[in-house]
Short mmCIF file of C-alpha atoms in Angstrom, two decimals:
data_model
loop_
_atom_site.label_atom_id
_atom_site.label_comp_id
_atom_site.label_asym_id
_atom_site.label_seq_id
_atom_site.Cartn_x
_atom_site.Cartn_y
_atom_site.Cartn_z
CA MET A 1 -23.54 -21.94 -33.34
CA ALA A 2 -21.56 -25.13 -32.82
CA VAL A 3 -19.02 -26.58 -35.21
CA ALA A 4 -17.98 -30.08 -36.15
CA LEU A 5 -15.30 -30.84 -33.61
CA ALA A 6 -14.13 -34.18 -32.27
CA PHE A 7 -13.10 -32.68 -28.92
CA ASP A 8 -15.19 -32.07 -25.86
CA PRO A 9 -14.59 -28.73 -24.05
CA SER A 10 -13.58 -30.62 -20.92
CA GLU A 11 -10.59 -31.98 -22.81
CA LEU A 12 -9.12 -28.61 -23.77
CA LEU A 13 -5.37 -28.35 -23.32
CA PRO A 14 -3.04 -25.36 -23.14
CA GLU A 15 -3.22 -23.57 -26.44
CA SER A 16 -0.65 -24.17 -29.14
CA PRO A 17 1.16 -21.25 -30.84
CA GLU A 18 -0.92 -18.95 -32.97
CA PRO A 19 -1.16 -19.89 -36.66
CA PRO A 20 -0.24 -17.51 -39.47
CA PRO A 21 -2.87 -14.96 -40.60
CA THR A 22 -3.72 -17.20 -43.54
CA LEU A 23 -3.63 -20.90 -44.35
CA GLY A 24 -3.62 -21.25 -48.11
CA ALA A 25 -6.58 -19.31 -49.47
CA TYR A 26 -8.19 -19.01 -46.01
CA ALA A 27 -7.98 -16.17 -43.54
CA VAL A 28 -7.69 -17.49 -39.98
CA LEU A 29 -10.34 -15.73 -37.90
CA ASP A 30 -10.30 -17.24 -34.41
CA ARG A 31 -9.50 -20.36 -32.46
CA LEU A 32 -12.46 -22.69 -31.99
CA ALA A 33 -10.98 -25.52 -29.93
CA GLU A 34 -7.82 -27.25 -28.83
CA GLY A 35 -7.60 -31.02 -28.71
CA GLY A 36 -5.01 -33.61 -27.83
CA MET A 37 -3.57 -33.80 -31.33
CA ALA A 38 -4.99 -30.85 -33.29
CA SER A 39 -6.02 -27.22 -33.18
CA ILE A 40 -9.25 -26.03 -34.80
CA PHE A 41 -9.77 -22.52 -36.18
CA ARG A 42 -12.57 -20.73 -37.93
CA GLY A 43 -11.52 -19.65 -41.41
CA ARG A 44 -12.91 -17.73 -44.37
CA ASP A 45 -12.09 -18.19 -48.05
CA THR A 46 -10.66 -14.81 -49.06
CA ALA A 47 -12.02 -15.20 -52.60
CA THR A 48 -15.51 -16.64 -52.06
CA GLY A 49 -16.23 -15.80 -48.41
CA GLU A 50 -17.01 -19.46 -47.60
CA MET A 51 -16.66 -20.21 -43.89
CA VAL A 52 -14.75 -23.35 -42.99
CA ALA A 53 -13.19 -25.14 -40.03
CA LEU A 54 -9.39 -25.23 -40.32
CA LYS A 55 -7.59 -28.11 -38.62
CA THR A 56 -3.85 -28.33 -38.06
CA VAL A 57 -1.54 -30.21 -35.71
CA ARG A 58 -0.84 -28.86 -32.24
CA THR A 59 2.88 -29.58 -31.76
CA ALA A 60 4.00 -31.03 -35.11
CA THR A 61 5.13 -34.36 -33.68
CA PRO A 62 5.50 -37.23 -36.19
CA ARG A 63 2.45 -38.93 -34.67
CA GLU A 64 0.25 -35.84 -35.04
CA ILE A 65 1.44 -35.17 -38.58
CA ALA A 66 0.83 -38.80 -39.58
CA GLY A 67 -2.68 -38.70 -38.07
CA LEU A 68 -3.70 -35.54 -39.92
CA GLU A 69 -2.19 -36.76 -43.19
CA ARG A 70 -4.16 -39.99 -42.80
CA GLU A 71 -7.35 -38.05 -42.18
CA ILE A 72 -6.76 -35.90 -45.26
CA ASP A 73 -6.16 -39.00 -47.37
CA MET A 74 -9.30 -40.72 -46.09
CA LEU A 75 -11.57 -37.69 -46.54
CA ARG A 76 -10.35 -37.25 -50.12
CA ARG A 77 -11.70 -40.75 -50.81
CA LEU A 78 -15.10 -40.19 -49.22
CA SER A 79 -17.99 -38.16 -50.59
CA HIS A 80 -21.26 -38.61 -48.71
CA PRO A 81 -23.69 -36.27 -46.90
CA GLY A 82 -22.98 -38.19 -43.70
CA VAL A 83 -19.21 -37.64 -43.83
CA VAL A 84 -17.77 -34.21 -43.03
CA ARG A 85 -16.99 -32.57 -46.38
CA PHE A 86 -13.34 -32.12 -47.25
CA VAL A 87 -12.62 -28.70 -48.79
CA ALA A 88 -8.88 -28.20 -49.13
CA ALA A 89 -5.48 -29.06 -47.66
CA GLY A 90 -1.97 -27.71 -47.66
CA ARG A 91 1.11 -27.06 -45.52
CA TRP A 92 2.41 -24.20 -43.43
CA ASN A 93 5.78 -24.20 -41.72
CA HIS A 94 6.27 -27.78 -43.00
CA THR A 95 3.15 -29.02 -41.18
CA PRO A 96 -0.17 -30.09 -42.76
CA TRP A 97 -3.52 -28.35 -42.44
CA MET A 98 -6.94 -29.00 -43.90
CA ALA A 99 -10.23 -27.18 -44.34
CA VAL A 100 -13.59 -28.89 -43.86
CA GLU A 101 -17.14 -27.60 -43.85
CA LEU A 102 -18.30 -25.65 -40.81
CA LEU A 103 -21.40 -27.33 -39.37
CA LYS A 104 -24.22 -25.94 -37.24
CA GLY A 105 -25.59 -28.05 -34.44
CA GLN A 106 -24.01 -30.12 -31.68
CA THR A 107 -22.12 -33.34 -31.11
CA LEU A 108 -23.83 -36.56 -30.12
CA PHE A 109 -22.02 -36.22 -26.80
CA ALA A 110 -23.99 -33.05 -26.11
CA GLU A 111 -27.21 -34.72 -27.30
CA ILE A 112 -26.77 -37.63 -24.89
CA ALA A 113 -26.13 -35.21 -22.03
CA SER A 114 -29.30 -33.33 -22.96
CA MET A 115 -31.35 -36.50 -23.32
CA TRP A 116 -30.43 -37.70 -19.85
CA ARG A 117 -30.20 -34.36 -18.05
CA GLY A 118 -31.82 -34.68 -14.65
CA GLN A 119 -32.31 -38.42 -15.09
CA ARG A 120 -28.82 -39.87 -15.11
CA ARG A 121 -25.89 -39.95 -12.76
CA GLN A 122 -23.40 -37.16 -13.21
CA ARG A 123 -20.48 -38.43 -15.25
CA ARG A 124 -17.21 -38.49 -13.41
CA GLU A 125 -14.98 -35.61 -14.40
CA ASP A 126 -12.44 -37.98 -15.88
CA THR A 127 -14.74 -40.09 -18.05
CA GLN A 128 -14.08 -38.17 -21.25
CA ARG A 129 -10.32 -38.32 -21.14
CA THR A 130 -8.40 -40.10 -23.88
CA TRP A 131 -5.53 -42.35 -22.93
CA THR A 132 -2.46 -43.30 -24.91
CA ALA A 133 -2.12 -46.95 -25.77
CA THR A 134 1.18 -47.13 -23.89
CA GLU A 135 -0.50 -45.87 -20.72
CA VAL A 136 -3.26 -48.42 -21.12
CA ILE A 137 -1.32 -51.44 -22.36
CA ALA A 138 1.93 -51.11 -20.46
CA ASP A 139 4.35 -53.73 -21.75
CA GLU A 140 1.41 -55.19 -23.71
CA SER A 141 0.37 -56.92 -20.45
CA VAL A 142 -3.35 -56.64 -21.26
CA ALA A 143 -2.93 -58.79 -24.34
CA THR A 144 -0.43 -61.27 -22.86
CA ASP A 145 -1.55 -61.67 -19.24
CA ARG A 146 -5.31 -61.81 -19.76
CA VAL A 147 -5.76 -65.23 -18.14
CA ALA A 148 -4.06 -64.30 -14.86
CA ASP A 149 -5.77 -60.92 -14.72
CA ARG A 150 -9.16 -62.49 -15.44
CA VAL A 151 -8.84 -64.68 -12.34
CA ALA A 152 -7.96 -61.66 -10.19
CA ASP A 153 -10.76 -59.55 -11.64
CA ARG A 154 -13.36 -62.19 -10.79
CA VAL A 155 -12.50 -62.48 -7.09
CA ALA A 156 -15.29 -59.98 -6.39
CA SER A 157 -18.58 -61.60 -7.28
CA TRP A 158 -20.70 -60.39 -10.20
CA VAL A 159 -23.77 -60.20 -7.94
CA ASP A 160 -22.00 -57.93 -5.46
CA ARG A 161 -20.97 -55.61 -8.30
CA LEU A 162 -24.55 -55.32 -9.51
CA GLN A 163 -25.84 -54.64 -6.02
CA ALA A 164 -23.31 -51.82 -5.62
CA ASP A 165 -24.18 -50.24 -8.99
CA GLU A 166 -26.13 -47.03 -8.35
CA ALA A 167 -27.59 -47.15 -11.86
CA LEU A 168 -29.51 -50.32 -10.92
CA ALA A 169 -30.93 -48.95 -7.68
CA GLY A 170 -34.46 -47.58 -7.44
CA PRO A 171 -37.15 -47.48 -10.15
CA ARG A 172 -36.03 -47.96 -13.73
CA ARG A 173 -36.07 -44.93 -15.99
CA PRO A 174 -37.74 -45.00 -19.43
CA ALA A 175 -35.49 -46.17 -22.26
CA ALA A 176 -33.62 -43.30 -23.95
CA GLY A 177 -35.20 -40.90 -21.47
CA GLY A 178 -38.57 -41.49 -23.15
CA ARG A 179 -37.13 -40.78 -26.63
CA LEU A 180 -36.42 -44.30 -27.86
CA ARG A 181 -37.72 -43.59 -31.35
CA ASP A 182 -35.32 -40.65 -31.70
CA ALA A 183 -32.41 -42.72 -30.40
CA VAL A 184 -33.07 -45.62 -32.78
CA SER A 185 -33.57 -43.25 -35.71
CA LEU A 186 -30.26 -41.56 -34.98
CA VAL A 187 -28.34 -44.82 -34.77
CA VAL A 188 -30.00 -46.16 -37.94
CA ARG A 189 -28.92 -43.03 -39.85
CA LEU A 190 -25.41 -43.32 -38.46
CA ALA A 191 -25.31 -47.00 -39.46
CA ARG A 192 -26.14 -46.05 -43.03
CA VAL A 193 -23.24 -43.58 -43.05
CA LEU A 194 -20.94 -46.30 -41.72
CA ASP A 195 -22.18 -48.68 -44.40
CA TYR A 196 -20.99 -46.22 -47.05
CA VAL A 197 -17.62 -45.75 -45.32
CA HIS A 198 -17.11 -49.50 -44.97
CA GLY A 199 -18.10 -49.97 -48.61
CA ARG A 200 -15.17 -47.73 -49.52
CA GLY A 201 -12.84 -50.04 -47.61
CA VAL A 202 -12.39 -47.76 -44.57
CA VAL A 203 -12.77 -48.59 -40.86
CA HIS A 204 -13.17 -45.52 -38.63
CA ARG A 205 -11.66 -47.11 -35.46
CA ASP A 206 -12.57 -44.15 -33.23
CA LEU A 207 -16.36 -44.04 -33.36
CA LYS A 208 -17.68 -42.26 -30.25
CA PRO A 209 -20.28 -39.57 -29.44
CA GLU A 210 -17.72 -36.75 -29.77
CA ASN A 211 -17.03 -37.80 -33.36
CA VAL A 212 -20.68 -37.72 -34.46
CA PHE A 213 -22.26 -34.35 -35.27
CA LEU A 214 -26.00 -33.66 -35.32
CA GLY A 215 -27.02 -30.80 -37.59
CA HIS A 216 -29.98 -28.52 -36.99
CA ASP A 217 -31.48 -30.00 -40.19
CA GLY A 218 -31.36 -33.54 -38.78
CA ARG A 219 -28.24 -34.52 -40.69
CA VAL A 220 -25.89 -36.97 -38.97
CA THR A 221 -22.23 -36.37 -39.84
CA LEU A 222 -19.24 -38.56 -39.05
CA LEU A 223 -16.05 -36.71 -38.06
CA ASP A 224 -12.37 -37.23 -37.28
CA PHE A 225 -10.80 -39.94 -39.42
CA GLY A 226 -7.36 -39.49 -37.85
CA LEU A 227 -7.28 -43.11 -36.60
CA SER A 228 -9.06 -44.68 -39.57
CA CYS A 229 -7.47 -47.45 -41.59
CA ARG A 230 -8.08 -49.71 -44.54
CA THR A 231 -10.24 -52.77 -43.91
CA ARG A 232 -8.76 -55.85 -42.24
CA ARG A 233 -5.61 -54.21 -40.97
CA ARG A 234 -4.03 -55.12 -37.64
CA THR A 235 -4.17 -52.31 -35.14
CA LEU A 236 -3.22 -50.78 -31.81
CA ALA A 237 -1.18 -53.54 -30.14
CA GLY A 238 1.67 -52.95 -32.55
CA GLU A 239 0.91 -49.23 -32.63
CA ALA A 240 1.07 -48.90 -28.86
CA LYS A 241 4.80 -48.39 -29.02
CA LYS A 242 4.12 -45.41 -31.28
CA LYS A 243 1.82 -43.89 -28.60
CA ARG A 244 -1.21 -43.75 -30.83
CA PHE A 245 -4.39 -42.66 -29.08
CA ALA A 246 -7.40 -44.88 -28.48
CA THR A 247 -10.65 -44.16 -26.65
CA VAL A 248 -11.15 -47.33 -24.67
CA GLU A 249 -14.81 -46.84 -23.65
CA TYR A 250 -15.95 -47.60 -27.22
CA ALA A 251 -13.14 -49.91 -28.36
CA ALA A 252 -13.91 -53.42 -29.62
CA PRO A 253 -11.96 -56.34 -28.11
CA GLU A 254 -10.10 -57.02 -31.36
CA LEU A 255 -9.02 -53.38 -31.49
CA LEU A 256 -7.61 -53.60 -27.98
CA CYS A 257 -5.84 -56.90 -28.62
CA GLY A 258 -4.27 -55.90 -31.93
CA ASP A 259 -6.26 -58.35 -34.07
CA ARG A 260 -7.53 -57.57 -37.55
CA VAL A 261 -10.30 -55.00 -37.77
CA ASP A 262 -13.19 -54.68 -40.20
CA ALA A 263 -16.69 -53.21 -40.35
CA ARG A 264 -17.72 -55.17 -37.26
CA THR A 265 -15.18 -53.22 -35.18
CA ASP A 266 -17.15 -50.04 -35.83
CA ILE A 267 -20.41 -51.95 -35.27
CA TYR A 268 -19.22 -52.77 -31.74
CA ALA A 269 -18.57 -49.07 -31.08
CA LEU A 270 -22.00 -48.27 -32.53
CA GLY A 271 -23.47 -50.79 -30.08
CA CYS A 272 -21.75 -48.97 -27.22
CA ILE A 273 -23.29 -45.71 -28.42
CA LEU A 274 -26.78 -47.24 -28.73
CA TYR A 275 -26.45 -48.75 -25.25
CA GLU A 276 -25.50 -45.34 -23.85
CA LEU A 277 -28.33 -43.59 -25.67
CA THR A 278 -30.80 -46.18 -24.40
CA THR A 279 -29.67 -46.49 -20.77
CA GLY A 280 -27.84 -43.24 -20.02
CA VAL A 281 -24.62 -45.08 -19.09
CA ARG A 282 -21.88 -46.74 -21.11
CA PRO A 283 -21.84 -50.55 -21.20
CA PHE A 284 -18.27 -50.66 -19.86
CA ASP A 285 -16.95 -47.82 -17.73
CA GLY A 286 -14.34 -48.86 -15.19
CA GLU A 287 -12.54 -46.83 -12.56
CA SER A 288 -9.39 -46.91 -14.69
CA PRO A 289 -8.58 -47.43 -18.38
CA ARG A 290 -7.10 -50.84 -17.60
CA GLN A 291 -10.27 -51.93 -15.81
CA THR A 292 -12.39 -50.69 -18.72
CA ILE A 293 -10.29 -52.71 -21.14
CA HIS A 294 -10.73 -55.88 -19.08
CA MET A 295 -14.47 -55.27 -19.01
CA HIS A 296 -14.53 -55.08 -22.82
CA LEU A 297 -12.49 -58.27 -23.07
CA ASP A 298 -14.02 -60.47 -20.39
CA GLN A 299 -17.25 -59.05 -18.95
CA GLU A 300 -20.77 -59.13 -20.32
CA PRO A 301 -22.71 -55.85 -20.17
CA VAL A 302 -25.65 -55.43 -17.82
CA CYS A 303 -28.83 -56.13 -19.79
CA PRO A 304 -30.35 -52.79 -20.85
CA SER A 305 -33.76 -53.88 -19.56
CA ASP A 306 -32.22 -54.15 -16.07
CA ARG A 307 -31.44 -50.43 -16.28
CA VAL A 308 -34.43 -48.96 -18.12
CA SER A 309 -38.07 -49.76 -18.85
CA GLY A 310 -39.99 -49.86 -22.12
CA LEU A 311 -37.40 -51.81 -24.12
CA SER A 312 -38.63 -54.79 -26.14
CA TRP A 313 -36.80 -58.10 -25.86
CA ARG A 314 -35.90 -57.93 -29.52
CA MET A 315 -34.40 -54.45 -29.26
CA GLU A 316 -32.36 -55.57 -26.27
CA ASP A 317 -31.21 -58.62 -28.23
CA GLU A 318 -30.03 -56.40 -31.09
CA ILE A 319 -28.08 -54.12 -28.74
CA LEU A 320 -26.36 -57.04 -27.03
CA GLY A 321 -25.66 -58.68 -30.39
CA MET A 322 -23.72 -55.60 -31.51
CA LEU A 323 -21.66 -55.92 -28.32
CA ALA A 324 -20.67 -59.55 -28.86
CA LYS A 325 -17.05 -60.19 -27.90
CA ARG A 326 -16.23 -62.04 -31.12
CA PRO A 327 -16.73 -60.19 -34.42
CA LYS A 328 -18.30 -63.26 -36.04
CA HIS A 329 -21.18 -63.08 -33.56
CA ARG A 330 -22.05 -59.46 -34.44
CA PRO A 331 -24.11 -58.28 -37.43
CA ARG A 332 -22.06 -58.60 -40.62
CA SER A 333 -22.61 -55.06 -41.87
CA ALA A 334 -23.87 -51.66 -40.81
CA ALA A 335 -26.67 -52.00 -43.37
CA GLU A 336 -27.82 -55.14 -41.55
CA VAL A 337 -27.74 -53.21 -38.27
CA ALA A 338 -29.95 -50.46 -39.73
CA GLY A 339 -32.52 -52.96 -40.99
CA ARG A 340 -32.63 -55.06 -37.84
CA LEU A 341 -32.91 -52.07 -35.50
CA THR A 342 -35.78 -50.62 -37.53
CA GLU A 343 -37.64 -53.93 -37.47
CA ALA A 344 -36.96 -54.41 -33.75
CA TYR A 345 -38.29 -50.98 -32.88
CA TYR A 346 -41.54 -51.36 -34.81
CA ASP A 347 -42.02 -54.91 -33.55
CA GLY A 348 -41.80 -53.45 -30.03
CA VAL A 349 -44.34 -50.74 -30.87
CA ALA A 350 -46.72 -53.33 -32.31
CA ALA A 351 -46.34 -55.58 -29.25
CA GLU A 352 -47.02 -52.65 -26.93
CA ALA A 353 -50.14 -51.75 -28.89
CA ARG A 354 -51.43 -55.32 -28.59
CA ALA A 355 -50.78 -55.48 -24.84
#
């Protein structure tokens, strides 16, 4: 049985101190996982026997406490089958904790690994790390020195980079490992969950495969709202000094530059996920966090059809549209994404049948 966790096992850190035997009405049974900012335990309601996942901060720093309090506040506002269900919250030793439903299944991260097992390059051991904004945007140089850095980054030619890319060598693999329908269906369902969240005035800001849970019953559940915010708030550049975490592989340009965020910020991250599901690699994955950031800001992704076969031109157009650098060039809402992806997929099926 797997549980709804936003942390990959490769990211586990030294364990934090043991919690008390109980948190509120819940008996603490065992530790499930340890992440960068939180500890997850299996718990049982001593009155009803309900099993839950208990989440509390690891080291009780102001940043961790603020993140968990934000997540509790956001989950109290949201009630949808596609959002992890909030159960209860409280404090122990002056630090917050919360209980959410315990889910059975696996993360989207595990699903992608399964989908491309034996067909994709092995991910580098460091590709799932999470970097602090201060490590990534030292002295805010990414935002302020973009022009000079762009010139330096483009000394090596684009053609040479493509020729050196192992993912483009040899015969092209089938889109989504031959499971394009499953991949599109998954992203469409996730888009509908995001449409609800955005309709409640919330931007997730940390959408990535580790924060999406796939239940055995086919349910898609969105997790970890610790970095979420209200719509159209400025983000990250000003928060960098507070050492707030950001996962740069799925971060929209406006998120990295500290501009205002809205639903289209999550749509960009959803486009990164769809690209990865379709091709087996992320659209932007540099050798360092700084290089990855510059790729998001200044570089166009390799066309999916250059990496895989069996992808219609319209589906490719929708994927690249979600990855547009400027928010105004992306779909306006997650509901629009769901509709356009569905139409693009069936248009591709119809075209293939006619061929």
